[in-house]
Short mmCIF file of N, CA and C in Angstrom, two decimals:
data_model
loop_
_atom_site.label_atom_id
_atom_site.label_comp_id
_atom_site.label_asym_id
_atom_site.label_seq_id
_atom_site.Cartn_x
_atom_site.Cartn_y
_atom_site.Cartn_z
N MET A 755 25.48 12.31 13.36
CA MET A 755 24.79 12.26 12.04
C MET A 755 25.16 13.59 11.28
N SER A 756 25.65 13.36 10.08
CA SER A 756 25.90 14.50 9.24
C SER A 756 24.76 15.23 8.64
N LYS A 757 24.84 16.42 8.14
CA LYS A 757 23.81 17.25 7.66
C LYS A 757 23.02 16.49 6.49
N PRO A 758 23.82 16.00 5.49
CA PRO A 758 22.88 14.99 4.47
C PRO A 758 22.24 14.02 4.95
N SER A 759 22.66 13.29 6.06
CA SER A 759 21.98 12.29 6.64
C SER A 759 20.69 12.70 7.49
N VAL A 760 20.76 13.86 8.04
CA VAL A 760 19.76 14.39 8.66
C VAL A 760 18.70 14.91 7.62
N ALA A 761 19.02 15.46 6.42
CA ALA A 761 18.21 15.84 5.48
C ALA A 761 17.36 14.66 4.94
N LEU A 762 18.19 13.49 4.55
CA LEU A 762 17.49 12.33 4.08
C LEU A 762 16.61 11.83 5.02
N TYR A 763 16.82 11.88 6.41
CA TYR A 763 15.95 11.41 7.39
C TYR A 763 14.66 12.22 7.39
N VAL A 764 14.63 13.44 7.33
CA VAL A 764 13.53 14.38 7.37
C VAL A 764 12.81 14.19 6.06
N LEU A 765 13.44 14.00 5.07
CA LEU A 765 12.88 13.72 3.72
C LEU A 765 12.10 12.38 3.79
N ALA A 766 12.55 11.36 4.36
CA ALA A 766 11.93 10.07 4.60
C ALA A 766 10.69 10.26 5.52
N LEU A 767 10.84 11.03 6.60
CA LEU A 767 9.70 11.43 7.30
C LEU A 767 8.61 12.01 6.61
N VAL A 768 8.96 13.01 5.68
CA VAL A 768 7.83 13.77 4.97
C VAL A 768 7.19 12.87 4.05
N LEU A 769 7.98 12.04 3.37
CA LEU A 769 7.36 10.84 2.45
C LEU A 769 6.41 10.15 3.04
N VAL A 770 6.76 9.66 4.12
CA VAL A 770 5.94 8.66 5.01
C VAL A 770 4.64 9.37 5.30
N VAL A 771 4.79 10.50 5.83
CA VAL A 771 3.57 11.06 6.39
C VAL A 771 2.57 11.48 5.20
N VAL A 772 3.23 12.01 4.05
CA VAL A 772 2.39 12.45 2.89
C VAL A 772 1.92 11.05 2.30
N GLY A 773 2.59 10.03 2.18
CA GLY A 773 2.10 8.78 1.55
C GLY A 773 0.78 8.15 2.30
N VAL A 774 1.07 8.06 3.75
CA VAL A 774 0.06 7.63 4.51
C VAL A 774 -1.27 8.51 4.36
N ASP A 775 -0.98 9.84 4.31
CA ASP A 775 -2.34 10.64 4.23
C ASP A 775 -2.91 10.54 3.00
N VAL A 776 -2.34 10.37 1.90
CA VAL A 776 -2.85 10.23 0.44
C VAL A 776 -3.52 8.87 0.33
N LEU A 777 -2.84 7.79 0.80
CA LEU A 777 -3.25 6.50 0.62
C LEU A 777 -4.64 6.17 1.60
N PHE A 778 -4.43 6.69 2.75
CA PHE A 778 -5.36 6.05 3.81
C PHE A 778 -6.34 7.12 4.34
N PHE A 779 -5.97 8.26 4.61
CA PHE A 779 -6.88 9.15 5.38
C PHE A 779 -7.24 10.35 4.62
N ARG A 780 -7.58 10.36 3.35
CA ARG A 780 -7.98 11.35 2.54
C ARG A 780 -9.02 12.27 3.19
N GLY A 781 -10.08 11.71 3.66
CA GLY A 781 -11.27 12.48 4.05
C GLY A 781 -11.51 12.36 5.63
N HIS A 782 -10.49 11.91 6.45
CA HIS A 782 -10.63 11.80 7.76
C HIS A 782 -9.71 12.78 8.37
N THR A 783 -10.08 13.92 8.73
CA THR A 783 -9.11 14.99 9.31
C THR A 783 -8.42 14.56 10.73
N TRP A 784 -9.50 14.29 11.72
CA TRP A 784 -8.82 13.93 12.96
C TRP A 784 -8.15 12.65 12.99
N ALA A 785 -8.25 11.72 12.23
CA ALA A 785 -7.63 10.26 12.15
C ALA A 785 -6.31 10.70 11.66
N ARG A 786 -6.20 11.48 10.50
CA ARG A 786 -5.02 11.94 9.83
C ARG A 786 -4.18 12.67 10.70
N LEU A 787 -4.79 13.50 11.58
CA LEU A 787 -3.86 14.45 12.55
C LEU A 787 -3.17 13.34 13.65
N LEU A 788 -4.07 12.42 14.07
CA LEU A 788 -3.52 11.65 15.10
C LEU A 788 -2.49 10.63 14.49
N VAL A 789 -2.62 10.18 13.28
CA VAL A 789 -1.58 9.26 12.86
C VAL A 789 -0.38 10.01 12.43
N ASN A 790 -0.45 11.40 11.93
CA ASN A 790 0.73 12.12 11.70
C ASN A 790 1.41 12.38 12.97
N VAL A 791 0.83 12.65 13.97
CA VAL A 791 1.47 12.74 15.29
C VAL A 791 2.14 11.46 15.75
N GLY A 792 1.61 10.35 15.56
CA GLY A 792 2.14 9.09 15.92
C GLY A 792 3.33 8.81 14.94
N ILE A 793 3.31 9.12 13.76
CA ILE A 793 4.41 8.94 12.85
C ILE A 793 5.73 9.77 13.20
N VAL A 794 5.41 11.14 13.42
CA VAL A 794 6.61 12.00 13.85
C VAL A 794 7.12 11.62 15.15
N SER A 795 6.22 10.98 16.08
CA SER A 795 6.78 10.49 17.49
C SER A 795 7.58 9.29 17.24
N VAL A 796 7.26 8.46 16.42
CA VAL A 796 8.18 7.20 16.15
C VAL A 796 9.36 7.70 15.45
N PHE A 797 9.38 8.52 14.56
CA PHE A 797 10.58 9.06 13.85
C PHE A 797 11.56 9.57 14.82
N ALA A 798 10.95 10.38 15.58
CA ALA A 798 11.65 11.21 16.69
C ALA A 798 12.44 10.29 17.69
N ALA A 799 11.55 9.22 18.12
CA ALA A 799 12.12 8.21 19.11
C ALA A 799 13.30 7.48 18.38
N VAL A 800 13.14 7.07 17.21
CA VAL A 800 14.15 6.25 16.48
C VAL A 800 15.31 7.16 16.26
N TYR A 801 15.35 8.40 16.01
CA TYR A 801 16.39 9.34 15.86
C TYR A 801 17.07 9.53 17.23
N LEU A 802 16.24 9.74 18.29
CA LEU A 802 16.88 9.98 19.59
C LEU A 802 17.78 8.65 20.06
N ARG A 803 17.10 7.45 19.71
CA ARG A 803 17.68 6.34 20.18
C ARG A 803 18.81 5.87 19.42
N PHE A 804 18.94 5.85 18.02
CA PHE A 804 19.96 5.33 17.34
C PHE A 804 20.88 6.35 16.67
N PHE A 805 20.42 7.56 16.39
CA PHE A 805 21.30 8.55 15.54
C PHE A 805 21.86 9.65 16.34
N ARG A 806 21.43 10.00 17.52
CA ARG A 806 21.87 11.01 18.36
C ARG A 806 23.18 10.51 19.01
N GLN A 807 24.26 11.49 18.95
CA GLN A 807 25.47 11.06 19.52
C GLN A 807 25.70 11.58 21.04
#
């Protein structure tokens, strides 16, 4: 995976995390933390499964 592709993947990760935080978990600190960890885990699993050479 080239550097621009990795940058776009990380940007997508950040946009998803921030979007979910703002839309659904504004006042729920612990739920927000757990969901963010889950989202990052899913992105990491997809990266390791499909994009790593």
